[in-house]
PDB file of C-alpha atoms in Angstrom:
ATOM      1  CA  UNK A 284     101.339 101.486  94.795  1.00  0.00           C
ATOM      2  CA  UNK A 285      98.644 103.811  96.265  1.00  0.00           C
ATOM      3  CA  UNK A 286      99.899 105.145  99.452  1.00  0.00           C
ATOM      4  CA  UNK A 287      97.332 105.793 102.185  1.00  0.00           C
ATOM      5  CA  UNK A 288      98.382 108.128 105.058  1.00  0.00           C
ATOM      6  CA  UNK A 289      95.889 109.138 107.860  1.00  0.00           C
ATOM      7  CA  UNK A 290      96.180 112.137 110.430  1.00  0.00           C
ATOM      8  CA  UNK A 291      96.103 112.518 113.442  1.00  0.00           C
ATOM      9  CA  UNK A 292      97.539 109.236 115.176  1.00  0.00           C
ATOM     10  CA  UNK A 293      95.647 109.319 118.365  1.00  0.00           C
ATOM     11  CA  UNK A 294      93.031 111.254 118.713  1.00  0.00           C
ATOM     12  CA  UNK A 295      91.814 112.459 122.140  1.00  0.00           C
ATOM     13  CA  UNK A 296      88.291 114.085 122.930  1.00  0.00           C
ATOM     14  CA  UNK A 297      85.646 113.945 125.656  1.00  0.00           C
ATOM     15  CA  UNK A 298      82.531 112.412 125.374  1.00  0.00           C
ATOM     16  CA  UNK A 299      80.051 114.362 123.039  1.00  0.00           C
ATOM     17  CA  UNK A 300      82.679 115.939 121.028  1.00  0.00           C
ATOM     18  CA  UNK A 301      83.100 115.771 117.564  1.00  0.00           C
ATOM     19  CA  UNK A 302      85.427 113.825 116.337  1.00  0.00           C
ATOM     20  CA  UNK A 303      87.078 113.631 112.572  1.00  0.00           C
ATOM     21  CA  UNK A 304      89.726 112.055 111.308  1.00  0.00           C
ATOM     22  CA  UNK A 305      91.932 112.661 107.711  1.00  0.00           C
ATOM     23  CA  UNK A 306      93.217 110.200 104.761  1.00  0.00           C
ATOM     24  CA  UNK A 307      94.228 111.707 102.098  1.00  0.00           C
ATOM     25  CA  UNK A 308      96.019 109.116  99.048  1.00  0.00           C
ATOM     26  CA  UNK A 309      99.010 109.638  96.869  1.00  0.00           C
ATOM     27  CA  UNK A 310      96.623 109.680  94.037  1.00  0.00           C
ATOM     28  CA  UNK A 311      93.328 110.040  92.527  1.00  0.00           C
ATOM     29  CA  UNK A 312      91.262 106.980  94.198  1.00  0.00           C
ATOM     30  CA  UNK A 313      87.390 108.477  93.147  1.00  0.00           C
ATOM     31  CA  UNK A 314      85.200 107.486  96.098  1.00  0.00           C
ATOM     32  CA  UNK A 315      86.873 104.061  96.438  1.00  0.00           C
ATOM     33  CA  UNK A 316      87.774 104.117  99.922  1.00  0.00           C
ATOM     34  CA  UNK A 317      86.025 102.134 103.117  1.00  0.00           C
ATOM     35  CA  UNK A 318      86.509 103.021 106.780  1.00  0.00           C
ATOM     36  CA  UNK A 319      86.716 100.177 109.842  1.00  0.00           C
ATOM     37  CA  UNK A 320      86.762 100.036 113.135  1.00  0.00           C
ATOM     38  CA  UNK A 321      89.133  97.743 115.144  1.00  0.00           C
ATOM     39  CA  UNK A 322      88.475  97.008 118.756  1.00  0.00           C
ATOM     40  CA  UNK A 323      91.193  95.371 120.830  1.00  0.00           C
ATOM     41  CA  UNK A 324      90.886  91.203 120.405  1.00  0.00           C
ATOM     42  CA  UNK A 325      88.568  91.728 117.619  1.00  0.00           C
ATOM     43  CA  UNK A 326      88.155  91.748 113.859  1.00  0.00           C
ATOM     44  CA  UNK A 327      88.167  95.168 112.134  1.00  0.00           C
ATOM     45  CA  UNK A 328      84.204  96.395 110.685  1.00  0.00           C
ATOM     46  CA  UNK A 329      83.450  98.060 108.110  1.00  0.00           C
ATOM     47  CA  UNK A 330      81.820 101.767 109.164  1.00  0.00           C
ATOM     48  CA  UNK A 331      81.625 103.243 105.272  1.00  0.00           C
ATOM     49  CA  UNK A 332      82.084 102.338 101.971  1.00  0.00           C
ATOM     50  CA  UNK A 333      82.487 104.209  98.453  1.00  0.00           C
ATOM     51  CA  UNK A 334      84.171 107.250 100.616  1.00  0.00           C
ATOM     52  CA  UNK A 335      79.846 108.268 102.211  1.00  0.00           C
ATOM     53  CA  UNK A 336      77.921 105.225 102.202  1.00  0.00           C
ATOM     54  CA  UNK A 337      77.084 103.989 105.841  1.00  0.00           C
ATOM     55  CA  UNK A 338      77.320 100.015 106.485  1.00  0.00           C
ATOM     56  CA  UNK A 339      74.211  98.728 107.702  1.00  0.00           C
ATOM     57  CA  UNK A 340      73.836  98.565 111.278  1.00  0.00           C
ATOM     58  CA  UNK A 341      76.414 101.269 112.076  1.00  0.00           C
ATOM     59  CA  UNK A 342      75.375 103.886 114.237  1.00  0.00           C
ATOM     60  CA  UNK A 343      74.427 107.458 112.414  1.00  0.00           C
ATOM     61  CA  UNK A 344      76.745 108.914 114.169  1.00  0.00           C
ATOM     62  CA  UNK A 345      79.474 108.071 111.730  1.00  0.00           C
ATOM     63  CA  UNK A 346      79.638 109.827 108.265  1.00  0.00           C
ATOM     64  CA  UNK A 347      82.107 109.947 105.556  1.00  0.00           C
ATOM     65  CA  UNK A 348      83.119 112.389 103.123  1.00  0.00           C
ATOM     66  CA  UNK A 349      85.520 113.285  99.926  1.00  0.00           C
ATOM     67  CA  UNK A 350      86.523 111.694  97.011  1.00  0.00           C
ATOM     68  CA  UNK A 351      90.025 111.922  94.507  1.00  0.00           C
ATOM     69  CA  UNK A 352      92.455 112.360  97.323  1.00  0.00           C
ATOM     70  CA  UNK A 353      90.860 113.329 100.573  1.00  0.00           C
ATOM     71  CA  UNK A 354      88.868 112.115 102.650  1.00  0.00           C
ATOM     72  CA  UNK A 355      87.431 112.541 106.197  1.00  0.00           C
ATOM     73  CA  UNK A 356      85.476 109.839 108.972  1.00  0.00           C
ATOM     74  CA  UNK A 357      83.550 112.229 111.146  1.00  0.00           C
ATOM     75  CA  UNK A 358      82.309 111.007 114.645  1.00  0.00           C
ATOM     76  CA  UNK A 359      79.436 113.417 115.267  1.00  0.00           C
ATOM     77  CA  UNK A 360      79.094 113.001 118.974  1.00  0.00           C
ATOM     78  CA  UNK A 361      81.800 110.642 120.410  1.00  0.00           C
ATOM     79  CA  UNK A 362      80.647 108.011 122.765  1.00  0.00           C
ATOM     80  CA  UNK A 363      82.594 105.699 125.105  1.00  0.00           C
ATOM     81  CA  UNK A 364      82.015 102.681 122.873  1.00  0.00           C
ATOM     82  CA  UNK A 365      83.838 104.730 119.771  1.00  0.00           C
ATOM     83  CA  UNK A 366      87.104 103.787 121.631  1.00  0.00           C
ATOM     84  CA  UNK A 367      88.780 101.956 119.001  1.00  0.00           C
ATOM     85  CA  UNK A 368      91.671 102.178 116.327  1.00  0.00           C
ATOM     86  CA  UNK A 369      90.126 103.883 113.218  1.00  0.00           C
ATOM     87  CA  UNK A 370      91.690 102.415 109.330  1.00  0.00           C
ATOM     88  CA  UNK A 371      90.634 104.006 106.326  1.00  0.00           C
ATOM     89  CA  UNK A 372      91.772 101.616 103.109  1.00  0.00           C
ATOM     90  CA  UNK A 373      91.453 102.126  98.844  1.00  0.00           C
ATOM     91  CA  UNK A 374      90.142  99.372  96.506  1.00  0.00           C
ATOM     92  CA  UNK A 375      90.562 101.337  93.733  1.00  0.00           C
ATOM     93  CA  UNK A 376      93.635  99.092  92.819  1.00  0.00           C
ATOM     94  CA  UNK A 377      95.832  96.301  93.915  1.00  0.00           C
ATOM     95  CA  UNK A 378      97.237  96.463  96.670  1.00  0.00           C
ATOM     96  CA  UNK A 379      94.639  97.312  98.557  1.00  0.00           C
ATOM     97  CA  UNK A 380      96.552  99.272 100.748  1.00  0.00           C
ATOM     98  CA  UNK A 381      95.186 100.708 104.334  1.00  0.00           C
ATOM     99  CA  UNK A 382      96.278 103.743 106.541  1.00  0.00           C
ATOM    100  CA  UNK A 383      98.436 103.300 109.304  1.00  0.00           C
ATOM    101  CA  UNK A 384      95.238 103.701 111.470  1.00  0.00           C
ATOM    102  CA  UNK A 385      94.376 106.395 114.165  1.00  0.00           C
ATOM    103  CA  UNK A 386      93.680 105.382 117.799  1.00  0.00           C
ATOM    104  CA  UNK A 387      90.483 107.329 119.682  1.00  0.00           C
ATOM    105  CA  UNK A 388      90.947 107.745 123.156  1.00  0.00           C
ATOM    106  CA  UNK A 389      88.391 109.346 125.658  1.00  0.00           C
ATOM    107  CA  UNK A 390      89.907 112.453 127.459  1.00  0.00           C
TER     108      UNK A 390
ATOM    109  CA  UNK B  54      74.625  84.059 108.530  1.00  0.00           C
ATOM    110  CA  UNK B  55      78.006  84.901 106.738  1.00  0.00           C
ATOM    111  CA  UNK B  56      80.756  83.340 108.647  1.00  0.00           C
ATOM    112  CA  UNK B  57      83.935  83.168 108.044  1.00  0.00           C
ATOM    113  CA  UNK B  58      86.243  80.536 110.088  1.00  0.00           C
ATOM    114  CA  UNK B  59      90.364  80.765 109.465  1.00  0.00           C
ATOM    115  CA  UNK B  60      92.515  77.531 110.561  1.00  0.00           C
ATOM    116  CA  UNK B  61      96.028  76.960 110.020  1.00  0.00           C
ATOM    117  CA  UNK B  62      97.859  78.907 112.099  1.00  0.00           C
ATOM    118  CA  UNK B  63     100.726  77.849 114.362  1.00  0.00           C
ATOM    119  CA  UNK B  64     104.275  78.243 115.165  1.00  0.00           C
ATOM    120  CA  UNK B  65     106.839  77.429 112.438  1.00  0.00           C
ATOM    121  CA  UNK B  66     110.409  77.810 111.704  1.00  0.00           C
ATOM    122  CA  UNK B  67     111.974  80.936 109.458  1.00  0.00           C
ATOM    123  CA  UNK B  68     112.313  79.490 106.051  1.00  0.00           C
ATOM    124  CA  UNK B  69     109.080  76.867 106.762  1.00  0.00           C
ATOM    125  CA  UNK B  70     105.540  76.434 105.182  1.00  0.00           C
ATOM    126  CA  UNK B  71     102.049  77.143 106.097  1.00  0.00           C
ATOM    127  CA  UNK B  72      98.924  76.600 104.440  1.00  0.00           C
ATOM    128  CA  UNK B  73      96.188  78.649 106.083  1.00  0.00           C
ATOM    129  CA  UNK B  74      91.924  77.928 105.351  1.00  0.00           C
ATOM    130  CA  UNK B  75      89.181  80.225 105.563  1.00  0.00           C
ATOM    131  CA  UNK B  76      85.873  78.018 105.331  1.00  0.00           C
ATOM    132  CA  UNK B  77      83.389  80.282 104.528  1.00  0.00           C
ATOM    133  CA  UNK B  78      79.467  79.545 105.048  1.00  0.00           C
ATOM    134  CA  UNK B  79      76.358  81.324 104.528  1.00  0.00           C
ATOM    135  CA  UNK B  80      77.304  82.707 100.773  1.00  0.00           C
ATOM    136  CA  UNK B  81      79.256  81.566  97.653  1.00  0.00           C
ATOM    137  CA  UNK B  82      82.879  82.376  97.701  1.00  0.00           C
ATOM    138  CA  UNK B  83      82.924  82.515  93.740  1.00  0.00           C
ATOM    139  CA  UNK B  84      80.744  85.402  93.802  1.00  0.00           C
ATOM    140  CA  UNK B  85      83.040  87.495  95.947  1.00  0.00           C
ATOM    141  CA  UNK B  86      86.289  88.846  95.637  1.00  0.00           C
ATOM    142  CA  UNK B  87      88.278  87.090  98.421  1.00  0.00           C
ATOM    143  CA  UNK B  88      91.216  88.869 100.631  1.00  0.00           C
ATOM    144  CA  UNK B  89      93.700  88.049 103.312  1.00  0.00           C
ATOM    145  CA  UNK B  90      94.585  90.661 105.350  1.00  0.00           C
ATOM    146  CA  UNK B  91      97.023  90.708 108.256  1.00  0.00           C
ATOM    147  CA  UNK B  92      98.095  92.436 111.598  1.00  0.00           C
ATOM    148  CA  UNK B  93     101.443  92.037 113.045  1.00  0.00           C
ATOM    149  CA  UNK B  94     101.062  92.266 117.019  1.00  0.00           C
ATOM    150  CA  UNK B  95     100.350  96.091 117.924  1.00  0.00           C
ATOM    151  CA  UNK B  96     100.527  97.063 114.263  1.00  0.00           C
ATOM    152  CA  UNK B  97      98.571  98.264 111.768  1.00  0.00           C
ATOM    153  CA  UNK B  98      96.681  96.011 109.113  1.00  0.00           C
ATOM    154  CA  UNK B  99      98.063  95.080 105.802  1.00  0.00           C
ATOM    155  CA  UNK B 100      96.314  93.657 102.909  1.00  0.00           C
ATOM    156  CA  UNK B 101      98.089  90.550 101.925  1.00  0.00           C
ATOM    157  CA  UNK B 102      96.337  89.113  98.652  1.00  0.00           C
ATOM    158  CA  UNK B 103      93.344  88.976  97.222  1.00  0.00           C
ATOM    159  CA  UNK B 104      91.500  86.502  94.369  1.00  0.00           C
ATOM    160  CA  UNK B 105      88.955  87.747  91.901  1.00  0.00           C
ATOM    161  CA  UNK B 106      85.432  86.034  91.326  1.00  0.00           C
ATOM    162  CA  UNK B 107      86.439  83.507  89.025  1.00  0.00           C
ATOM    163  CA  UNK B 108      89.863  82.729  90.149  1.00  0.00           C
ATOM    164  CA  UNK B 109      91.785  83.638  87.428  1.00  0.00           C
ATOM    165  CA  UNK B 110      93.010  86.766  89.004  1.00  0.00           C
ATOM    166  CA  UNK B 111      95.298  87.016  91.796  1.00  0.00           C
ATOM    167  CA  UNK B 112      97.556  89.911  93.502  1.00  0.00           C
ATOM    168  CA  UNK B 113     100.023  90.171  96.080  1.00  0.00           C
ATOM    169  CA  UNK B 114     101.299  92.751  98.470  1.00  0.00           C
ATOM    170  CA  UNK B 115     105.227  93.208  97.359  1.00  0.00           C
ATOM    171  CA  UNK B 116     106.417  91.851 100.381  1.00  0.00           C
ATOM    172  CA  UNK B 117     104.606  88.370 100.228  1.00  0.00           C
ATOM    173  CA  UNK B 118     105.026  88.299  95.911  1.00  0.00           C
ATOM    174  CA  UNK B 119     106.982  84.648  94.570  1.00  0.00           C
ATOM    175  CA  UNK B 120     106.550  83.588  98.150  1.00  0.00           C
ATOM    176  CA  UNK B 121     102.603  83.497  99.519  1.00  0.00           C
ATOM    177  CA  UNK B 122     100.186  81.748  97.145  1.00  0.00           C
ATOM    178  CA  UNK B 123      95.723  82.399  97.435  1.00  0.00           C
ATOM    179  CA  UNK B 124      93.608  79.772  96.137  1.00  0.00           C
ATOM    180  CA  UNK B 125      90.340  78.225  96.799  1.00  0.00           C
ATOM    181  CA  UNK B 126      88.593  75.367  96.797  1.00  0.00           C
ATOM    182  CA  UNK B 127      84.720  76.138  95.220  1.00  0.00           C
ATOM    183  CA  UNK B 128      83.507  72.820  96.104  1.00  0.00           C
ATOM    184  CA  UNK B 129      84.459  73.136  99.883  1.00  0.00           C
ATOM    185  CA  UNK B 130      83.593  76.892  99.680  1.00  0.00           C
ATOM    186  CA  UNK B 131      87.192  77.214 101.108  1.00  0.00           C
ATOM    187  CA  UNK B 132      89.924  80.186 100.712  1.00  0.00           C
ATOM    188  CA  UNK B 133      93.414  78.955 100.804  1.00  0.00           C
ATOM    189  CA  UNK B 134      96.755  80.951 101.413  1.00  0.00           C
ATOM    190  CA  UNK B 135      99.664  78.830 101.185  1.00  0.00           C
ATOM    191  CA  UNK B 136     102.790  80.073 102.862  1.00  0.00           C
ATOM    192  CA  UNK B 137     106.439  79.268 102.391  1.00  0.00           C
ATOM    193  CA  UNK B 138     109.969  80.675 102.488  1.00  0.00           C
ATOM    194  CA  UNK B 139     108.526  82.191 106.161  1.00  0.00           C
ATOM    195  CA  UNK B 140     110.497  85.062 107.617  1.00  0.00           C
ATOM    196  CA  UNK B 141     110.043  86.576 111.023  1.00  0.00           C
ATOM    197  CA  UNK B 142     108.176  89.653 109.887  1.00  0.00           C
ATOM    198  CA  UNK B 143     105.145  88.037 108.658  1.00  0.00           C
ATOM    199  CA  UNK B 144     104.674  87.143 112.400  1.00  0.00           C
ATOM    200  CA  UNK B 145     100.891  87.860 112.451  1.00  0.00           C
ATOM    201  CA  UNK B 146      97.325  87.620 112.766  1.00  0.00           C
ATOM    202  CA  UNK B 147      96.303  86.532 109.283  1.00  0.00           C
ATOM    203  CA  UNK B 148      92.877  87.786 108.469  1.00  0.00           C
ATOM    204  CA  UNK B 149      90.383  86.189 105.776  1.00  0.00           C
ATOM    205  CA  UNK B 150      87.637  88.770 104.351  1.00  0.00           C
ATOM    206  CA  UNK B 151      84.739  88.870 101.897  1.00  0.00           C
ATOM    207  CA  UNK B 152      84.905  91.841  99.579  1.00  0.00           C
ATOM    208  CA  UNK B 153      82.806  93.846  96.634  1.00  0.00           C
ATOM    209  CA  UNK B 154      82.611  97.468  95.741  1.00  0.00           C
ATOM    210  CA  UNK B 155      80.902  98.233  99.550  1.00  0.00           C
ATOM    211  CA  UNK B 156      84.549  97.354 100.322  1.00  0.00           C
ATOM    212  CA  UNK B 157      85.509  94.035 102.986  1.00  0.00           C
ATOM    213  CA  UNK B 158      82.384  93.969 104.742  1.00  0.00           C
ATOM    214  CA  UNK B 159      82.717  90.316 106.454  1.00  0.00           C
ATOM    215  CA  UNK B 160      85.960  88.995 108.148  1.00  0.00           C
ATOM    216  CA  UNK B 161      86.928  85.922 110.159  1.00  0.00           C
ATOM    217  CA  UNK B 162      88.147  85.662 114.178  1.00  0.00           C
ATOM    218  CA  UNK B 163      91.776  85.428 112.338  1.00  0.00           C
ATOM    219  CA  UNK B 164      94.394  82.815 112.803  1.00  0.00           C
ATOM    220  CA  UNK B 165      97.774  83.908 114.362  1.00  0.00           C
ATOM    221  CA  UNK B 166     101.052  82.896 112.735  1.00  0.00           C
ATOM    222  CA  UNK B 167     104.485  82.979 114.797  1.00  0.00           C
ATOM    223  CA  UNK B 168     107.949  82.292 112.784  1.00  0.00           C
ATOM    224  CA  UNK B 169     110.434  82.020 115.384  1.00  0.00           C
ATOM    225  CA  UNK B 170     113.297  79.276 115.792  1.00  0.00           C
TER     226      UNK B 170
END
């Protein structure tokens, strides 16, 4: 199985800031990799797909980057409605497995 | 609209069965690749299973394999995941998702599973 692991855990930063977080897989996953968003009582969204692409609707603020096995979710300029637990996951192959997530916090 | 609507949850026994639905509406299921995902309370999400376009493809995470089953029903547009030999640990919020090669881009509300005696 593909092994996902993101960095940091939490993430702290002040409105404005720039904000990125890691995954990096335990092997070669090409650009198959999507980012969500999880806010408390709700369902994750999706934020990126194929490692760059940006979901439809989601603010341009997010970007995406990398491909093999690292990759990075960038927050350009963090805003209070960012506050949220951040996944990354690979479909390259079954499982599907996600990253442990990373939790953004306002400072 | 895409929607996605789980039922099924509840509270059951260890060693019990479950058979959870995802009704889906707005788009085929048989064109999509269909997923369960799930959250254990303050954890992280794990994918549970998934079912490929034309159903003859299924996989399982290891720690649901020989025990969790994903069908679906094309007539009702329905996504099944039938549940049994229930342990503690797969005390969750069982997710139902629509996915493709933009990743799983519509979910349900979830349904939340409890196995406790």
């Amino acid at each position: 199985d593909i092994q996902m692991t993101q960095s940091p855990s939490t993430l702290s930063a002040s409105i404005g800031d720039r904000a990125t977080i890691t995954c990096r897989a335990s092997q070669s996953i090409d650009s198959w990799l999507a980012w969500y968003q999880q806010k408390p009582g709700q369902a994750p969204k999706l934020l990126i797909y194929q490692a760059s692409k940006l979901e439809s609707g989601v603010p341009l603020r997010f970007s995406g980057s990398g491909s093999g096995t690292q990759f990075t979710l960038t927050i350009s300029s963090l805003q209070a409605e960012d506050v949220a637990v951040y996944y990354c996951q690979q479909y390259s192959s079954a499982p599907d497995t996600f990253g442990q997530g990373t939790k953004v916090e306002i400072k | 609209e895409v929607q996605l609507v789980e039922s099924g949850g509840g509270l059951v026994q260890p060693g019990g069965s479950l058979r959870l639905s995802c009704e889906a509406s707005g788009f085929t299921i048989s064109d999509y690749w269909m997923h369960w995902v799930r959250q254990a309370p303050g954890k992280g999400l794990v994918w549970v299973s998934h079912i490929n376009r034309d159903g003859t493809m299924t996989n399982y995470a290891d720690s649901v394999r020989g025990r969790f089953t994903i069908s679906r029903d094309d007539a009702r547009n329905t996504l099944f995941l039938q549940m049994n030999s229930l342990r503690p640990e797969d005390t969750a919020v069982f997710y139902c998702a629509r996915g493709d090669s933009s990743g799983l881009g519509y979910w349900g509300q979830g349904t939340l599973v409890t196995v406790s005696s």
